[in-house]
């Protein structure tokens, strides 16, 4: 059900940056896709996954629902919006442009890439904090950590800007708008056990300037803020609260439309995926013989449904690898170990069904990362172009063992080739290559005394081209990040851990303090 909205245009709210704690973990609404043994092992060695490692609040007892400062007025969607510039406790805090960047180029060998290493300089709660999606705009790479969003200059790793927030960031979109804006979801609650993720803030990644702010409202079981996710398509941000999704115009925060749970058909929202297109994931009639999942393509300006794909009975849509073409992970509700990848054409018809349980290679859903309540687009281990799915196979001989990238034809569902790198290292797809040199960009992880590499497999597979040989002096720092978040943009490779522990602040020589690494020629 789609409700179109008509409300006054809310102007962006000016104001200076401000600060926050980490919310408790939120319970996933998906019925399947629990953490597997591989994921648990990764958690134990330092890779953070949301439910297992997300830090609790700092427990100072503050639980106010009031806006930080200024008069407020009720918006048309029931949210509270600032009617005056934000004046938070640290409203005048500004970043001085300095950054804790350690020189990792000393002793760089011939042929190795130049690197920079940014260290964490943010005081974290005792249980640490999660690092979220990586974003790139010309000259800037940005990421949210705990209670701030930070932009680093891609040339040298120095800080370009910092936006502190009054609570921990609990969700971010995987991509910014085409003109470099994001909307992040965060909490202002400081008490332990309070999990509302009910604040939105627009940020311009090019400048670090804050735009409009909105406070979301709980409306009951099907429309609460304990499970809030954000996705961006074009100039629209989609915010799902449990089984309800609202779309807002990023320029001014105006609400465009709402999609609600179907009371008659028994279909409920599971999440939304953004990018060049907008997809909505739904679960229908859970627990009944006709249980199934749905994938819808929506118009991001109006919410009109362009097509609907329905899974086989007994299957649900778990994750979205790509919105264009539409490629999704589906799982059998009765047998959680049984999953597949489905591709959907522009009319909502099944294009191919990729059975990952057959053939010489084994695969783990989302590369064994599990699902701990993150958005439907948070699923590592895959990349997609117009005709091919590139999937990381399950490592052999342990979680840090060697593996391959397997290419599947989206038209037939059959594998085309598999490829590996020299030295028996683990690799994972990062992104598809450009049209001038098609194929897939992959990351050969730094491990066991081996430097990391950025490589490219051509569309026909074979031996990969080495684009970047990562710096020897950064090897131990890079290995300790466990390929948490990766990004390849502007011929530069960026990697961060998925989380930092609470002891990572202060000791600048400690590997656990390493926040972000970048490599370039």
Short mmCIF file of C-alpha atoms in Angstrom, two decimals:
data_model
loop_
_atom_site.label_atom_id
_atom_site.label_comp_id
_atom_site.label_asym_id
_atom_site.label_seq_id
_atom_site.Cartn_x
_atom_site.Cartn_y
_atom_site.Cartn_z
CA UNK A 1 0.00 0.00 0.00
CA UNK A 2 1.37 3.39 -1.02
CA UNK A 3 0.30 6.69 0.49
CA UNK A 4 1.38 9.85 -1.32
CA UNK A 5 2.15 12.77 0.90
CA UNK A 6 1.44 16.46 0.82
CA UNK A 7 3.14 18.59 3.41
CA UNK A 8 4.93 21.92 3.68
CA UNK A 9 8.50 22.01 2.44
CA UNK A 10 10.88 21.98 5.40
CA UNK A 11 13.99 24.00 4.80
CA UNK A 12 17.40 22.58 5.68
CA UNK A 13 18.42 23.39 9.23
CA UNK A 14 21.72 25.23 9.57
CA UNK A 15 23.96 24.61 12.53
CA UNK A 16 27.34 23.44 13.64
CA UNK A 17 28.37 19.86 14.26
CA UNK A 18 27.52 18.16 17.52
CA UNK A 19 28.26 14.69 19.62
CA UNK A 20 26.93 10.84 20.95
CA UNK A 21 27.00 6.90 22.49
CA UNK A 22 26.46 3.59 20.78
CA UNK A 23 22.95 2.09 20.79
CA UNK A 24 22.32 -1.49 21.84
CA UNK A 25 22.02 -4.11 19.16
CA UNK A 26 18.69 -4.31 17.39
CA UNK A 27 16.87 -7.59 16.85
CA UNK A 28 16.70 -8.67 13.23
CA UNK A 29 13.24 -8.97 11.67
CA UNK A 30 14.34 -11.58 9.15
CA UNK A 31 13.28 -15.12 9.98
CA UNK A 32 16.37 -16.85 8.62
CA UNK A 33 20.03 -16.25 7.99
CA UNK A 34 21.49 -16.68 11.49
CA UNK A 35 25.20 -16.38 12.21
CA UNK A 36 26.98 -19.48 11.00
CA UNK A 37 30.03 -21.13 12.47
CA UNK A 38 32.32 -19.28 10.07
CA UNK A 39 30.84 -15.93 11.07
CA UNK A 40 31.18 -16.69 14.77
CA UNK A 41 34.82 -17.57 14.23
CA UNK A 42 35.38 -14.31 12.42
CA UNK A 43 33.81 -12.43 15.30
CA UNK A 44 36.16 -14.13 17.69
CA UNK A 45 39.19 -12.94 15.73
CA UNK A 46 38.04 -9.37 15.53
CA UNK A 47 35.59 -8.90 12.66
CA UNK A 48 32.52 -7.19 14.10
CA UNK A 49 28.99 -8.14 13.22
CA UNK A 50 26.12 -6.06 14.47
CA UNK A 51 24.29 -8.18 17.04
CA UNK A 52 27.43 -9.81 18.42
CA UNK A 53 29.63 -6.75 18.73
CA UNK A 54 27.51 -3.60 18.64
CA UNK A 55 28.30 -1.68 21.82
CA UNK A 56 25.69 -0.78 24.40
CA UNK A 57 25.08 2.78 25.48
CA UNK A 58 27.34 4.46 27.95
CA UNK A 59 24.70 4.13 30.63
CA UNK A 60 24.61 7.68 31.92
CA UNK A 61 20.86 7.34 32.42
CA UNK A 62 19.84 10.02 29.95
CA UNK A 63 16.78 9.05 27.94
CA UNK A 64 15.24 12.34 26.89
CA UNK A 65 13.13 12.31 23.74
CA UNK A 66 13.28 16.08 23.39
CA UNK A 67 15.22 17.77 20.58
CA UNK A 68 18.60 19.04 21.62
CA UNK A 69 17.74 22.72 21.40
CA UNK A 70 15.37 25.22 19.91
CA UNK A 71 11.63 25.22 19.39
CA UNK A 72 10.07 22.25 17.61
CA UNK A 73 6.96 21.68 15.57
CA UNK A 74 5.14 18.52 14.59
CA UNK A 75 5.71 17.58 10.97
CA UNK A 76 3.07 16.10 8.71
CA UNK A 77 4.41 12.59 9.28
CA UNK A 78 4.39 12.93 13.05
CA UNK A 79 8.12 13.47 13.27
CA UNK A 80 9.63 16.34 15.20
CA UNK A 81 11.74 18.79 13.25
CA UNK A 82 14.01 21.55 14.44
CA UNK A 83 12.55 24.98 13.74
CA UNK A 84 15.77 26.73 14.74
CA UNK A 85 19.45 26.03 14.16
CA UNK A 86 20.81 23.21 16.30
CA UNK A 87 22.67 24.42 19.35
CA UNK A 88 23.92 21.26 20.96
CA UNK A 89 26.22 20.97 23.90
CA UNK A 90 29.22 20.99 21.59
CA UNK A 91 27.65 22.99 18.79
CA UNK A 92 30.78 25.07 18.33
CA UNK A 93 33.11 22.09 18.10
CA UNK A 94 35.01 22.17 14.83
CA UNK A 95 37.64 19.89 13.39
CA UNK A 96 40.99 21.60 13.09
CA UNK A 97 41.88 19.66 9.95
CA UNK A 98 44.57 17.65 11.68
CA UNK A 99 44.54 13.87 11.51
CA UNK A 100 46.38 11.06 13.22
CA UNK A 101 48.05 9.78 10.06
CA UNK A 102 51.08 7.51 10.43
CA UNK A 103 53.69 7.29 7.68
CA UNK A 104 53.54 3.75 6.34
CA UNK A 105 55.74 4.44 3.33
CA UNK A 106 59.06 4.17 5.14
CA UNK A 107 60.94 1.31 3.56
CA UNK A 108 58.48 1.04 0.67
CA UNK A 109 59.85 -1.38 -1.90
CA UNK A 110 60.01 -0.79 -5.67
CA UNK A 111 56.67 -1.49 -7.33
CA UNK A 112 54.67 -1.11 -4.13
CA UNK A 113 51.81 1.35 -3.89
CA UNK A 114 51.99 4.54 -1.87
CA UNK A 115 49.86 4.37 1.25
CA UNK A 116 48.41 6.39 4.07
CA UNK A 117 47.11 5.15 7.40
CA UNK A 118 44.61 7.12 9.49
CA UNK A 119 44.49 6.24 13.17
CA UNK A 120 41.43 6.39 15.37
CA UNK A 121 41.38 9.55 17.49
CA UNK A 122 37.80 9.21 18.77
CA UNK A 123 37.21 8.09 22.33
CA UNK A 124 34.99 5.02 22.16
CA UNK A 125 32.80 3.32 24.77
CA UNK A 126 34.34 0.38 26.58
CA UNK A 127 32.77 -2.20 24.30
CA UNK A 128 33.96 -0.38 21.20
CA UNK A 129 32.00 0.79 18.19
CA UNK A 130 31.07 -0.32 14.72
CA UNK A 131 32.42 1.23 11.53
CA UNK A 132 29.79 1.62 8.82
CA UNK A 133 29.55 2.00 5.03
CA UNK A 134 32.39 3.65 3.11
CA UNK A 135 31.49 6.53 0.73
CA UNK A 136 33.51 8.32 -1.93
CA UNK A 137 33.10 11.72 -3.57
CA UNK A 138 35.85 13.46 -5.56
CA UNK A 139 38.78 14.01 -3.22
CA UNK A 140 37.00 12.64 -0.12
CA UNK A 141 36.42 9.22 1.44
CA UNK A 142 33.95 9.25 4.34
CA UNK A 143 32.59 6.90 6.97
CA UNK A 144 30.54 6.92 10.17
CA UNK A 145 32.10 5.68 13.40
CA UNK A 146 30.28 5.69 16.74
CA UNK A 147 28.96 9.25 17.16
CA UNK A 148 30.49 11.06 14.22
CA UNK A 149 30.87 11.05 10.45
CA UNK A 150 34.35 11.88 9.15
CA UNK A 151 35.66 12.81 5.74
CA UNK A 152 39.32 12.15 4.86
CA UNK A 153 41.21 13.63 1.94
CA UNK A 154 41.97 10.79 -0.43
CA UNK A 155 45.37 12.24 -1.35
CA UNK A 156 46.98 12.03 2.10
CA UNK A 157 44.43 10.81 4.69
CA UNK A 158 44.19 14.12 6.50
CA UNK A 159 40.79 15.04 7.88
CA UNK A 160 38.73 17.26 5.62
CA UNK A 161 35.83 17.58 8.08
CA UNK A 162 34.06 15.91 11.00
CA UNK A 163 30.35 15.96 11.84
CA UNK A 164 29.77 14.97 15.49
CA UNK A 165 26.26 13.76 16.39
CA UNK A 166 24.45 13.64 19.75
CA UNK A 167 24.12 9.84 19.67
CA UNK A 168 25.56 6.76 17.99
CA UNK A 169 24.98 6.24 14.29
CA UNK A 170 22.92 3.08 13.88
CA UNK A 171 22.48 2.86 10.11
CA UNK A 172 23.87 4.39 6.93
CA UNK A 173 23.03 4.00 3.22
CA UNK A 174 25.48 2.01 1.11
CA UNK A 175 25.69 4.84 -1.45
CA UNK A 176 25.39 8.65 -1.46
CA UNK A 177 23.28 10.68 -3.88
CA UNK A 178 24.83 11.48 -7.27
CA UNK A 179 25.76 14.93 -5.90
CA UNK A 180 27.39 13.53 -2.76
CA UNK A 181 24.80 13.71 0.02
CA UNK A 182 23.82 11.08 2.58
CA UNK A 183 21.20 10.73 5.29
CA UNK A 184 22.30 8.84 8.41
CA UNK A 185 20.12 7.36 11.15
CA UNK A 186 21.24 7.71 14.75
CA UNK A 187 20.00 7.67 18.34
CA UNK A 188 20.10 10.33 21.03
CA UNK A 189 19.37 7.80 23.79
CA UNK A 190 22.18 7.30 26.27
CA UNK A 191 20.66 4.68 28.58
CA UNK A 192 21.44 1.00 28.22
CA UNK A 193 18.64 -1.14 26.83
CA UNK A 194 17.08 1.72 24.86
CA UNK A 195 17.30 0.87 21.18
CA UNK A 196 15.38 3.62 19.38
CA UNK A 197 17.09 4.61 16.15
CA UNK A 198 14.86 7.61 15.55
CA UNK A 199 16.96 10.55 14.33
CA UNK A 200 17.82 11.45 10.73
CA UNK A 201 20.48 13.90 9.60
CA UNK A 202 21.42 14.90 6.06
CA UNK A 203 25.14 15.54 5.45
CA UNK A 204 26.93 16.88 2.38
CA UNK A 205 30.01 14.69 1.93
CA UNK A 206 31.81 17.24 -0.23
CA UNK A 207 31.87 19.88 2.51
CA UNK A 208 30.84 18.18 5.76
CA UNK A 209 27.93 20.59 6.14
CA UNK A 210 24.84 19.46 8.01
CA UNK A 211 21.45 19.75 6.33
CA UNK A 212 17.98 19.01 7.64
CA UNK A 213 17.19 16.99 10.74
CA UNK A 214 14.13 14.88 11.47
CA UNK A 215 12.97 12.89 14.50
CA UNK A 216 11.02 9.72 13.73
CA UNK A 217 8.06 8.53 15.78
CA UNK A 218 7.14 5.04 17.05
CA UNK A 219 3.63 4.02 16.04
CA UNK A 220 3.45 0.46 17.29
CA UNK A 221 4.74 -2.99 16.41
CA UNK A 222 4.62 -2.57 12.60
CA UNK A 223 5.99 0.97 12.63
CA UNK A 224 8.64 1.47 15.31
CA UNK A 225 12.21 2.70 15.38
CA UNK A 226 13.90 -0.31 16.96
CA UNK A 227 14.83 -1.47 13.44
CA UNK A 228 15.52 1.53 11.22
CA UNK A 229 17.40 1.35 7.92
CA UNK A 230 18.13 3.92 5.25
CA UNK A 231 18.70 3.59 1.48
CA UNK A 232 19.17 6.20 -1.25
CA UNK A 233 17.97 6.25 -4.85
CA UNK A 234 18.51 9.42 -6.86
CA UNK A 235 17.36 12.37 -4.75
CA UNK A 236 15.17 10.23 -2.45
CA UNK A 237 16.06 8.60 0.85
CA UNK A 238 13.96 5.64 1.99
CA UNK A 239 13.64 5.00 5.73
CA UNK A 240 12.11 1.74 6.86
CA UNK A 241 10.75 1.42 10.39
CA UNK A 242 9.95 -2.24 10.99
CA UNK A 243 7.22 -2.97 8.39
CA UNK A 244 6.69 0.62 7.19
CA UNK A 245 8.79 2.59 4.72
CA UNK A 246 8.73 6.37 4.26
CA UNK A 247 10.46 8.21 1.44
CA UNK A 248 11.83 11.74 1.87
CA UNK A 249 13.27 14.22 -0.59
CA UNK A 250 16.94 14.62 0.26
CA UNK A 251 17.09 18.27 -0.72
CA UNK A 252 14.71 19.46 2.01
CA UNK A 253 13.40 16.43 3.94
CA UNK A 254 9.88 16.63 2.49
CA UNK A 255 8.03 13.33 2.81
CA UNK A 256 7.05 11.93 -0.59
CA UNK A 257 5.18 8.68 0.09
CA UNK A 258 4.72 5.80 2.53
CA UNK A 259 4.44 2.06 1.89
CA UNK A 260 2.65 0.12 4.61
CA UNK A 261 2.03 -3.49 5.55
CA UNK A 262 -0.71 -5.16 3.54
CA UNK A 263 -3.34 -6.10 6.09
CA UNK A 264 -5.27 -8.24 3.61
CA UNK A 265 -2.44 -10.11 1.86
CA UNK A 266 -0.27 -10.63 4.93
CA UNK A 267 2.85 -9.17 3.28
CA UNK A 268 5.27 -7.16 5.42
CA UNK A 269 8.27 -5.01 4.59
CA UNK A 270 11.68 -6.57 5.20
CA UNK A 271 13.83 -3.78 3.81
CA UNK A 272 14.66 -1.48 0.91
CA UNK A 273 17.65 -1.38 -1.43
CA UNK A 274 18.84 1.78 -3.16
CA UNK A 275 21.24 2.88 -5.86
CA UNK A 276 20.31 3.45 -9.48
CA UNK A 277 16.94 1.83 -8.74
CA UNK A 278 14.71 1.30 -5.71
CA UNK A 279 13.79 -2.25 -4.66
CA UNK A 280 11.55 -3.25 -1.76
CA UNK A 281 11.85 -6.65 -0.06
CA UNK A 282 8.77 -8.25 1.52
CA UNK A 283 7.78 -11.42 3.40
CA UNK A 284 4.30 -12.82 2.78
CA UNK A 285 2.14 -15.09 4.94
CA UNK A 286 4.91 -16.45 7.19
CA UNK A 287 4.05 -19.75 8.81
CA UNK A 288 1.41 -20.72 6.24
CA UNK A 289 1.73 -23.29 3.39
CA UNK A 290 1.82 -20.39 0.92
CA UNK A 291 4.72 -18.56 2.61
CA UNK A 292 6.82 -16.71 0.03
CA UNK A 293 8.89 -13.59 -0.51
CA UNK A 294 8.44 -10.66 -2.86
CA UNK A 295 10.75 -8.21 -4.54
CA UNK A 296 9.26 -4.98 -5.91
CA UNK A 297 10.69 -2.22 -8.02
CA UNK A 298 9.27 1.18 -7.01
CA UNK A 299 9.38 4.67 -8.49
CA UNK A 300 11.54 6.60 -5.96
CA UNK A 301 9.51 9.80 -6.47
CA UNK A 302 5.97 8.41 -6.19
CA UNK A 303 6.19 4.88 -4.74
CA UNK A 304 4.36 3.45 -7.77
CA UNK A 305 5.10 -0.27 -8.25
CA UNK A 306 6.80 -0.94 -11.61
CA UNK A 307 6.97 -4.71 -11.20
CA UNK A 308 6.67 -7.45 -8.56
CA UNK A 309 8.65 -10.69 -8.39
CA UNK A 310 7.33 -13.53 -6.23
CA UNK A 311 9.60 -16.33 -5.00
CA UNK A 312 8.78 -20.01 -4.91
CA UNK A 313 6.62 -21.11 -1.98
CA UNK A 314 8.69 -21.66 1.12
CA UNK A 315 11.42 -19.24 0.05
CA UNK A 316 12.16 -15.69 1.22
CA UNK A 317 14.28 -12.83 -0.11
CA UNK A 318 17.13 -12.21 2.33
CA UNK A 319 19.61 -9.83 0.71
CA UNK A 320 20.04 -7.76 -2.45
CA UNK A 321 23.36 -7.98 -4.30
CA UNK A 322 22.37 -5.53 -7.05
CA UNK A 323 19.42 -3.30 -7.94
CA UNK A 324 20.26 -3.00 -11.67
CA UNK A 325 20.23 -5.73 -12.75
CA UNK A 326 18.08 -7.05 -9.90
CA UNK A 327 20.02 -9.83 -8.17
CA UNK A 328 18.94 -11.15 -4.78
CA UNK A 329 19.75 -13.85 -2.24
CA UNK A 330 16.85 -16.18 -1.43
CA UNK A 331 16.65 -18.74 1.36
CA UNK A 332 14.51 -21.77 2.11
CA UNK A 333 12.50 -21.14 5.28
CA UNK A 334 12.46 -24.81 6.30
CA UNK A 335 16.12 -25.49 5.62
CA UNK A 336 18.29 -22.48 6.49
CA UNK A 337 21.36 -24.08 4.87
CA UNK A 338 19.60 -24.06 1.51
CA UNK A 339 19.96 -20.77 -0.35
CA UNK A 340 20.33 -19.54 -3.90
CA UNK A 341 20.73 -16.40 -5.99
CA UNK A 342 17.89 -15.23 -8.23
CA UNK A 343 18.09 -12.66 -11.03
CA UNK A 344 15.02 -10.73 -12.17
CA UNK A 345 14.46 -9.00 -15.53
CA UNK A 346 12.94 -5.57 -16.22
CA UNK A 347 9.42 -7.02 -16.21
CA UNK A 348 9.73 -8.72 -12.84
CA UNK A 349 10.16 -12.19 -14.32
CA UNK A 350 12.78 -14.63 -13.13
CA UNK A 351 15.80 -14.38 -15.40
CA UNK A 352 17.87 -17.15 -13.82
CA UNK A 353 18.21 -19.23 -10.67
CA UNK A 354 21.78 -19.81 -9.45
CA UNK A 355 22.06 -22.91 -7.26
CA UNK A 356 25.11 -22.21 -5.11
CA UNK A 357 24.92 -25.64 -3.45
CA UNK A 358 25.85 -27.46 -6.66
CA UNK A 359 29.17 -27.68 -8.44
CA UNK A 360 32.80 -27.95 -7.34
CA UNK A 361 32.78 -24.78 -5.20
CA UNK A 362 31.10 -24.13 -1.88
CA UNK A 363 29.71 -20.75 -0.86
CA UNK A 364 28.56 -19.09 2.34
CA UNK A 365 25.75 -16.58 2.30
CA UNK A 366 27.28 -13.09 2.43
CA UNK A 367 30.73 -14.69 2.73
CA UNK A 368 29.81 -16.09 6.16
CA UNK A 369 29.08 -12.67 7.64
CA UNK A 370 25.61 -13.69 8.82
CA UNK A 371 22.71 -11.30 9.33
CA UNK A 372 22.46 -9.37 12.57
CA UNK A 373 19.81 -6.83 11.69
CA UNK A 374 21.71 -4.83 9.08
CA UNK A 375 20.09 -3.57 5.90
CA UNK A 376 19.25 -5.86 3.00
CA UNK A 377 22.17 -4.46 0.96
CA UNK A 378 24.83 -5.27 3.58
CA UNK A 379 26.08 -8.54 2.13
CA UNK A 380 29.82 -8.88 1.38
CA UNK A 381 31.46 -11.32 -0.99
CA UNK A 382 29.81 -10.43 -4.31
CA UNK A 383 29.86 -7.98 -7.23
CA UNK A 384 27.48 -7.74 -10.19
CA UNK A 385 27.65 -6.27 -13.69
CA UNK A 386 25.09 -6.41 -16.50
CA UNK A 387 25.60 -10.11 -17.26
CA UNK A 388 27.72 -11.63 -14.50
CA UNK A 389 27.65 -12.36 -10.77
CA UNK A 390 31.10 -12.61 -9.18
CA UNK A 391 30.97 -14.60 -5.96
CA UNK A 392 33.68 -15.43 -3.40
CA UNK A 393 33.87 -19.15 -2.69
CA UNK A 394 34.16 -20.58 0.80
CA UNK A 395 37.80 -20.66 2.04
CA UNK A 396 39.49 -24.03 2.27
CA UNK A 397 41.31 -25.19 5.37
CA UNK A 398 39.92 -22.54 7.75
CA UNK A 399 38.44 -19.07 7.70
CA UNK A 400 41.70 -17.47 6.51
CA UNK A 401 42.41 -20.16 3.93
CA UNK A 402 42.60 -19.66 0.17
CA UNK A 403 39.51 -19.38 -2.00
CA UNK A 404 38.42 -18.38 -5.49
CA UNK A 405 36.16 -15.93 -7.26
CA UNK A 406 33.54 -17.71 -9.37
CA UNK A 407 31.76 -15.92 -12.23
CA UNK A 408 28.14 -16.88 -12.98
CA UNK A 409 26.21 -16.03 -16.14
CA UNK A 410 23.07 -14.10 -15.16
CA UNK A 411 21.26 -15.32 -18.27
CA UNK A 412 21.72 -19.04 -17.65
CA UNK A 413 22.67 -19.27 -13.97
CA UNK A 414 25.68 -21.40 -14.87
CA UNK A 415 29.28 -20.76 -13.81
CA UNK A 416 31.59 -19.33 -16.49
CA UNK A 417 34.99 -19.45 -14.81
CA UNK A 418 36.79 -19.39 -11.49
CA UNK A 419 39.99 -17.59 -10.62
CA UNK A 420 42.48 -17.24 -7.79
CA UNK A 421 45.65 -15.30 -6.99
CA UNK A 422 49.17 -16.54 -6.48
CA UNK A 423 50.33 -17.48 -3.02
CA UNK A 424 47.18 -19.25 -1.87
CA UNK A 425 45.56 -16.14 -0.47
CA UNK A 426 41.96 -15.27 0.21
CA UNK A 427 40.23 -12.94 -2.24
CA UNK A 428 36.92 -11.15 -2.31
CA UNK A 429 35.14 -9.12 -5.02
CA UNK A 430 35.08 -5.37 -4.35
CA UNK A 431 33.37 -3.83 -7.38
CA UNK A 432 32.96 -4.32 -11.10
CA UNK A 433 35.60 -2.75 -13.34
CA UNK A 434 34.96 0.12 -15.73
CA UNK A 435 33.61 -0.19 -19.25
CA UNK A 436 37.06 0.50 -20.72
CA UNK A 437 38.53 -2.53 -18.95
CA UNK A 438 35.57 -4.75 -17.93
CA UNK A 439 35.70 -7.50 -15.35
CA UNK A 440 35.84 -7.41 -11.56
CA UNK A 441 38.12 -5.64 -9.09
CA UNK A 442 39.07 -7.93 -6.20
CA UNK A 443 41.03 -7.68 -2.97
CA UNK A 444 43.68 -10.24 -2.11
CA UNK A 445 43.80 -9.94 1.65
CA UNK A 446 46.95 -9.20 3.60
CA UNK A 447 47.63 -12.20 5.85
CA UNK A 448 50.31 -14.57 7.10
CA UNK A 449 53.12 -12.14 6.35
CA UNK A 450 51.85 -11.52 2.80
CA UNK A 451 51.08 -8.05 1.52
CA UNK A 452 47.62 -7.25 0.27
CA UNK A 453 46.93 -6.67 -3.41
CA UNK A 454 44.27 -5.01 -5.53
CA UNK A 455 43.72 -7.12 -8.65
CA UNK A 456 41.45 -7.20 -11.69
CA UNK A 457 40.02 -10.30 -13.36
CA UNK A 458 38.97 -9.78 -16.97
CA UNK A 459 35.52 -10.85 -18.24
CA UNK A 460 36.99 -14.18 -19.33
CA UNK A 461 38.83 -14.91 -16.08
CA UNK A 462 42.40 -16.16 -16.28
CA UNK A 463 45.38 -14.73 -14.42
CA UNK A 464 44.44 -11.41 -12.80
CA UNK A 465 46.21 -8.12 -13.42
CA UNK A 466 47.80 -6.67 -10.29
CA UNK A 467 46.61 -3.08 -10.06
CA UNK A 468 48.22 -2.25 -6.71
CA UNK A 469 50.85 -4.08 -4.67
CA UNK A 470 50.12 -2.93 -1.15
CA UNK A 471 52.89 -1.49 0.97
CA UNK A 472 55.04 -3.87 3.04
CA UNK A 473 55.26 -1.52 6.02
CA UNK A 474 51.45 -1.48 6.25
CA UNK A 475 51.07 -5.26 6.11
CA UNK A 476 50.44 -5.94 9.81
CA UNK A 477 47.98 -3.05 10.12
CA UNK A 478 46.17 -4.17 6.98
CA UNK A 479 45.98 -7.80 8.08
CA UNK A 480 44.47 -6.72 11.39
CA UNK A 481 41.57 -5.07 9.57
CA UNK A 482 40.35 -8.46 8.25
CA UNK A 483 39.02 -6.86 5.05
CA UNK A 484 36.14 -5.38 7.02
CA UNK A 485 34.98 -2.63 4.64
CA UNK A 486 36.57 -2.15 1.22
CA UNK A 487 36.21 0.45 -1.52
CA UNK A 488 37.92 0.99 -4.87
CA UNK A 489 37.49 4.43 -6.40
CA UNK A 490 39.65 6.79 -8.45
CA UNK A 491 42.26 4.03 -8.82
CA UNK A 492 42.66 3.99 -5.03
CA UNK A 493 41.89 1.13 -2.67
CA UNK A 494 40.52 1.77 0.83
CA UNK A 495 40.08 -0.72 3.66
CA UNK A 496 38.84 -0.40 7.25
CA UNK A 497 37.91 -2.82 10.03
CA UNK A 498 34.22 -3.39 10.74
CA UNK A 499 34.69 -2.21 14.32
CA UNK A 500 37.20 -0.81 16.77
CA UNK A 501 37.34 -1.85 20.40
CA UNK A 502 37.11 0.55 23.30
CA UNK A 503 40.84 0.35 24.00
CA UNK A 504 41.85 1.51 20.52
CA UNK A 505 42.02 5.22 21.39
CA UNK A 506 45.30 6.67 22.53
CA UNK A 507 48.14 4.27 21.70
CA UNK A 508 49.11 5.46 18.25
CA UNK A 509 51.50 2.59 17.71
CA UNK A 510 48.89 -0.07 18.42
CA UNK A 511 47.52 -2.02 15.47
CA UNK A 512 44.07 -1.99 17.08
CA UNK A 513 44.04 1.77 16.66
CA UNK A 514 44.25 1.65 12.85
CA UNK A 515 41.12 3.26 11.39
CA UNK A 516 41.59 3.36 7.60
CA UNK A 517 44.23 2.39 5.04
CA UNK A 518 44.49 3.65 1.47
CA UNK A 519 46.74 2.61 -1.41
CA UNK A 520 47.45 4.28 -4.76
CA UNK A 521 50.16 4.41 -7.41
#
